[in-house]
mmCIF file with all atom_site columns, C-alpha atoms in Angstrom:
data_model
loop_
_atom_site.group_PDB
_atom_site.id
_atom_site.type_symbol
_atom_site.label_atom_id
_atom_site.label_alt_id
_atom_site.label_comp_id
_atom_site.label_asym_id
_atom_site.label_entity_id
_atom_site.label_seq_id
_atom_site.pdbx_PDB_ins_code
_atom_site.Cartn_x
_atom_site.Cartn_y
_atom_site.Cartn_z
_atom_site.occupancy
_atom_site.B_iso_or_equiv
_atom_site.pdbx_formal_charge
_atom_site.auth_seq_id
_atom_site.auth_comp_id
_atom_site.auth_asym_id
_atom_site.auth_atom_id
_atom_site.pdbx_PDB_model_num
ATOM 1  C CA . UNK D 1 1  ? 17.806 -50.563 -43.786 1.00 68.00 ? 1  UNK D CA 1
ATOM 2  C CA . UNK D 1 2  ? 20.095 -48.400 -46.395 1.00 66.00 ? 2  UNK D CA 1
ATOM 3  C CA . UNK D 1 3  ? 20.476 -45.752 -43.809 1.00 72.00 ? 3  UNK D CA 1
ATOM 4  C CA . UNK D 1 4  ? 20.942 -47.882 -40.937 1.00 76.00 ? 4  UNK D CA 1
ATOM 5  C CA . UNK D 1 5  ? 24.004 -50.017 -42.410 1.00 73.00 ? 5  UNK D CA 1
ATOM 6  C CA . UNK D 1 6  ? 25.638 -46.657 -43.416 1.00 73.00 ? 6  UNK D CA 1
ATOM 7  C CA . UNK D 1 7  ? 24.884 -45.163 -40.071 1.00 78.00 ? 7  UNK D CA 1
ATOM 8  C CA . UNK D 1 8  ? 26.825 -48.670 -38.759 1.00 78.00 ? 8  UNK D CA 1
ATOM 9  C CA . UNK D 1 9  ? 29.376 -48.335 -41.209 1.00 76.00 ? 9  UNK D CA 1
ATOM 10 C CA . UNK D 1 10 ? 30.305 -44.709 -40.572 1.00 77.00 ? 10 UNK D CA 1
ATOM 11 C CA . UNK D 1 11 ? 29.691 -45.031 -36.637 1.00 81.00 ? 11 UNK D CA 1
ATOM 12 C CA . UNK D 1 12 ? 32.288 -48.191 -36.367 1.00 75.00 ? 12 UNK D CA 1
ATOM 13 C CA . UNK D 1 13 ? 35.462 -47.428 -39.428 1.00 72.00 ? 13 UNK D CA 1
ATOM 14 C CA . UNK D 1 14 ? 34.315 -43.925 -40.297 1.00 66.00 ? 14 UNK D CA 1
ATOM 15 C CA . UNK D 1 15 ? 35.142 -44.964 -44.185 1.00 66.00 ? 15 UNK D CA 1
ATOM 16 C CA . UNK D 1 16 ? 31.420 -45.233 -45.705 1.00 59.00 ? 16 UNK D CA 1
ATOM 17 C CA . UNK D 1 17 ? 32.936 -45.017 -49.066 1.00 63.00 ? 17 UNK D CA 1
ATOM 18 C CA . UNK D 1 18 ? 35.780 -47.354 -48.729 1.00 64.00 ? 18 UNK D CA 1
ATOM 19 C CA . UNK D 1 19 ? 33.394 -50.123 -49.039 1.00 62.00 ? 19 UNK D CA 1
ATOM 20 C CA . UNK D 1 20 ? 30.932 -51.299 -52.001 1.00 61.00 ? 20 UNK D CA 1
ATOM 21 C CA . UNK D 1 21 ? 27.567 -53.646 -51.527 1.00 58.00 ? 21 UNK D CA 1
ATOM 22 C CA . UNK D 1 22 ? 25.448 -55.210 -54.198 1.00 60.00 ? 22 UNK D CA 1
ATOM 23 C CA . UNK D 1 23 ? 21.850 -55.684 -54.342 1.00 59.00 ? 23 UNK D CA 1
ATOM 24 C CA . UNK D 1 24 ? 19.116 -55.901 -56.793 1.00 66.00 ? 24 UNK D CA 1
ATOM 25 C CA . UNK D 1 25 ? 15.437 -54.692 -56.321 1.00 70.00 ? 25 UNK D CA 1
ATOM 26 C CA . UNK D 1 26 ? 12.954 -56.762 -58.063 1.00 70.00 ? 26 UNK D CA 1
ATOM 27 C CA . UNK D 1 27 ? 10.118 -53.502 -57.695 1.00 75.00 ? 27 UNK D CA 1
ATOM 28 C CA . UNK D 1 28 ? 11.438 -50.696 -59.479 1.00 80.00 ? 28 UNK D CA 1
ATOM 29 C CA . UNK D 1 29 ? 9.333  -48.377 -57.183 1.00 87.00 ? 29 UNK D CA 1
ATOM 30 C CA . UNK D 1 30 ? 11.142 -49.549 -54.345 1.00 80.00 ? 30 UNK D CA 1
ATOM 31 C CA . UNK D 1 31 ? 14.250 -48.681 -55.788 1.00 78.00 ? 31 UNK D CA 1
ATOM 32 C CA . UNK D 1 32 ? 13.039 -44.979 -56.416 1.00 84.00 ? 32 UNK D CA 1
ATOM 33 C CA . UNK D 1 33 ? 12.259 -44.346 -52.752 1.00 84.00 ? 33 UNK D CA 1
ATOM 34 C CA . UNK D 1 34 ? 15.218 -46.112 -51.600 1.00 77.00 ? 34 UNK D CA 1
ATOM 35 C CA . UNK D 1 35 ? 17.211 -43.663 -53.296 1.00 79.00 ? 35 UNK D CA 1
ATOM 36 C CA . UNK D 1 36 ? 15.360 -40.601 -52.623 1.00 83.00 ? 36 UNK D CA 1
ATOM 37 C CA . UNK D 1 37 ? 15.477 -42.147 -48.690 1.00 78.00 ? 37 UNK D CA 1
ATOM 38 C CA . UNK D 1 38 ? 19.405 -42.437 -49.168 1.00 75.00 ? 38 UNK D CA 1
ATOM 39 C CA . UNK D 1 39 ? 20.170 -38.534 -51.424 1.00 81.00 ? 39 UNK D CA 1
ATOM 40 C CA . UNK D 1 40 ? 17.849 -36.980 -48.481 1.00 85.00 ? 40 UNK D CA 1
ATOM 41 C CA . UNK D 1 41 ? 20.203 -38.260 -45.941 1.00 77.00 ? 41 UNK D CA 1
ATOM 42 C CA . UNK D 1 42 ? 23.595 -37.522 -48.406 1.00 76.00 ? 42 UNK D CA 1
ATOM 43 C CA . UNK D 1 43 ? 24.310 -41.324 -48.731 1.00 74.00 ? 43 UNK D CA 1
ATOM 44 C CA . UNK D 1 44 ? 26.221 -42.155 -52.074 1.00 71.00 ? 44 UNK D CA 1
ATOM 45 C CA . UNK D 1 45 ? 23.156 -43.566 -54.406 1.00 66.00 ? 45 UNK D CA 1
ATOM 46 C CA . UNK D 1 46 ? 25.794 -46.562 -54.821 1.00 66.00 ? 46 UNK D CA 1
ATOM 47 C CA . UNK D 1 47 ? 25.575 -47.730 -51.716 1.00 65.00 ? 47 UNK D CA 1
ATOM 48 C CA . UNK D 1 48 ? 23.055 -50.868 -52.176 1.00 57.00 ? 48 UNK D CA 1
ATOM 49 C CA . UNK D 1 49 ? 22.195 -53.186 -49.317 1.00 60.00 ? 49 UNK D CA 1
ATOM 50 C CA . UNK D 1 50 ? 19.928 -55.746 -50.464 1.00 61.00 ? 50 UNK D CA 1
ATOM 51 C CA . UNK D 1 51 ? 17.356 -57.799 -48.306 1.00 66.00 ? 51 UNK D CA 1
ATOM 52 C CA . UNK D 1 52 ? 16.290 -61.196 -49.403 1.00 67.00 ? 52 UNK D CA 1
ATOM 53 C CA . UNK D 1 53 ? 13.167 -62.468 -51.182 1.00 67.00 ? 53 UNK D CA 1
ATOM 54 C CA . UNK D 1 54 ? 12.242 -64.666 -47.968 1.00 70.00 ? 54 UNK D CA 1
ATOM 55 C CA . UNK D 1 55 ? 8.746  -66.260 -47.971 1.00 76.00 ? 55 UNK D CA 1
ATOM 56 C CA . UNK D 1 56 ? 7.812  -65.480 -51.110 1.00 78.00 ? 56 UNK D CA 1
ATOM 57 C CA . UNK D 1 57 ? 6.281  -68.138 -53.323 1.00 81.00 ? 57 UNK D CA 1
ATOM 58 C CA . UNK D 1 58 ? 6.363  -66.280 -56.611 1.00 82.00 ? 58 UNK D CA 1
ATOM 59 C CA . UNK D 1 59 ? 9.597  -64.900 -57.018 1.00 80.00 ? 59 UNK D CA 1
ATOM 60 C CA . UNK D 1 60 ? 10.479 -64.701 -60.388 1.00 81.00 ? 60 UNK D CA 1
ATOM 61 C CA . UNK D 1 61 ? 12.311 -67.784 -60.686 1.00 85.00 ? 61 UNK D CA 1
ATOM 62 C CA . UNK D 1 62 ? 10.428 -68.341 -64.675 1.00 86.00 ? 62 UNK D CA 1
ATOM 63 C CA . UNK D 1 63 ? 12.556 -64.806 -65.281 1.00 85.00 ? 63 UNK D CA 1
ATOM 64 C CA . UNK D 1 64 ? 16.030 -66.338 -64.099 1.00 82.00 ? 64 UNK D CA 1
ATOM 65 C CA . UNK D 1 65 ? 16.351 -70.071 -64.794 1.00 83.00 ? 65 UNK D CA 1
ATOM 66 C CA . UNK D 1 66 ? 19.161 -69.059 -66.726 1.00 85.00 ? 66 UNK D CA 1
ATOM 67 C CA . UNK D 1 67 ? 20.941 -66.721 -64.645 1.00 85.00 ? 67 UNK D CA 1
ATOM 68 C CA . UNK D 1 68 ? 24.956 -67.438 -64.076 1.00 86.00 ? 68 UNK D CA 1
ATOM 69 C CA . UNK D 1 69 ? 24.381 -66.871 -60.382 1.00 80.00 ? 69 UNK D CA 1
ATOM 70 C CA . UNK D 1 70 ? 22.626 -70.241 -59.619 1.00 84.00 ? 70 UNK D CA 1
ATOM 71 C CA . UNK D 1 71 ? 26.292 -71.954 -59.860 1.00 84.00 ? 71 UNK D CA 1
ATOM 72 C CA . UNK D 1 72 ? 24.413 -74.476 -57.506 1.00 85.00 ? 72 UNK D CA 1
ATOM 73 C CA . UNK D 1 73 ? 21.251 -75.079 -59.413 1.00 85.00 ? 73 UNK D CA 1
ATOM 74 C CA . UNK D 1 74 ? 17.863 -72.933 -59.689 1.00 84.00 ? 74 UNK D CA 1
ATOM 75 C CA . UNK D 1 75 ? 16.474 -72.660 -56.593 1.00 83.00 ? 75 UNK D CA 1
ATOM 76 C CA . UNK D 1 76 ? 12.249 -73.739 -56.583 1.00 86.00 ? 76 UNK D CA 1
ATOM 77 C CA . UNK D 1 77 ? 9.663  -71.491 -57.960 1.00 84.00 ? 77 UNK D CA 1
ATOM 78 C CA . UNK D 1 78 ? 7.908  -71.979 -55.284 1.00 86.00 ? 78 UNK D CA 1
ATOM 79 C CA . UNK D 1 79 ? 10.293 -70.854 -52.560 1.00 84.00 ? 79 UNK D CA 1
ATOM 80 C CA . UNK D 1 80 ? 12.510 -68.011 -52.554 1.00 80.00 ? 80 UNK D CA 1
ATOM 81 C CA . UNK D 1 81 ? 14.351 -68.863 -49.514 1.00 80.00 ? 81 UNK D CA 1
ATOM 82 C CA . UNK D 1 82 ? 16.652 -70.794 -51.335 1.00 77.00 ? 82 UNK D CA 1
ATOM 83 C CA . UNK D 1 83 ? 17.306 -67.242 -53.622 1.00 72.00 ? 83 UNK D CA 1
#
């Protein structure tokens, strides 16, 4: 997915760098392929596309309940479609 959206990027402004996207990764070995995947292909380690948790029914919500990013409430434990 990283390389794809920079592919995209690059193939329809041809200004990669001029923009900046966020993401977390809730597996931290995930994270370490992701950016070996991105450094073998010289994408900037800072560009982060993220995909969301859908489907999953254990999502961490009992690690965030108090996370400033639910603005519109907690979404369910048991649902991370609402994340």
């Amino acid at each position: 997915m990283f390389v794809q959206n920079a592919k995209f990027i690059q193939a329809h402004s041809s200004k990669r760098g001029a923009i900046a996207v966020y993401g977390q990764e809730s597996n931290a070995d995930t994270w370490k392929m992701a950016k070996v995947n991105m450094a073998i292909r010289g994408i900037d380690a800072n560009f982060i596309m993220a995909n969301p948790p859908f489907n999953l029914s254990n999502w961490g919500q009992d690690k965030l309940k108090d996370d400033v990013r639910w603005k519109f409430g907690t979404p369910p434990a048991g649902n991370a479609n609402y994340a």
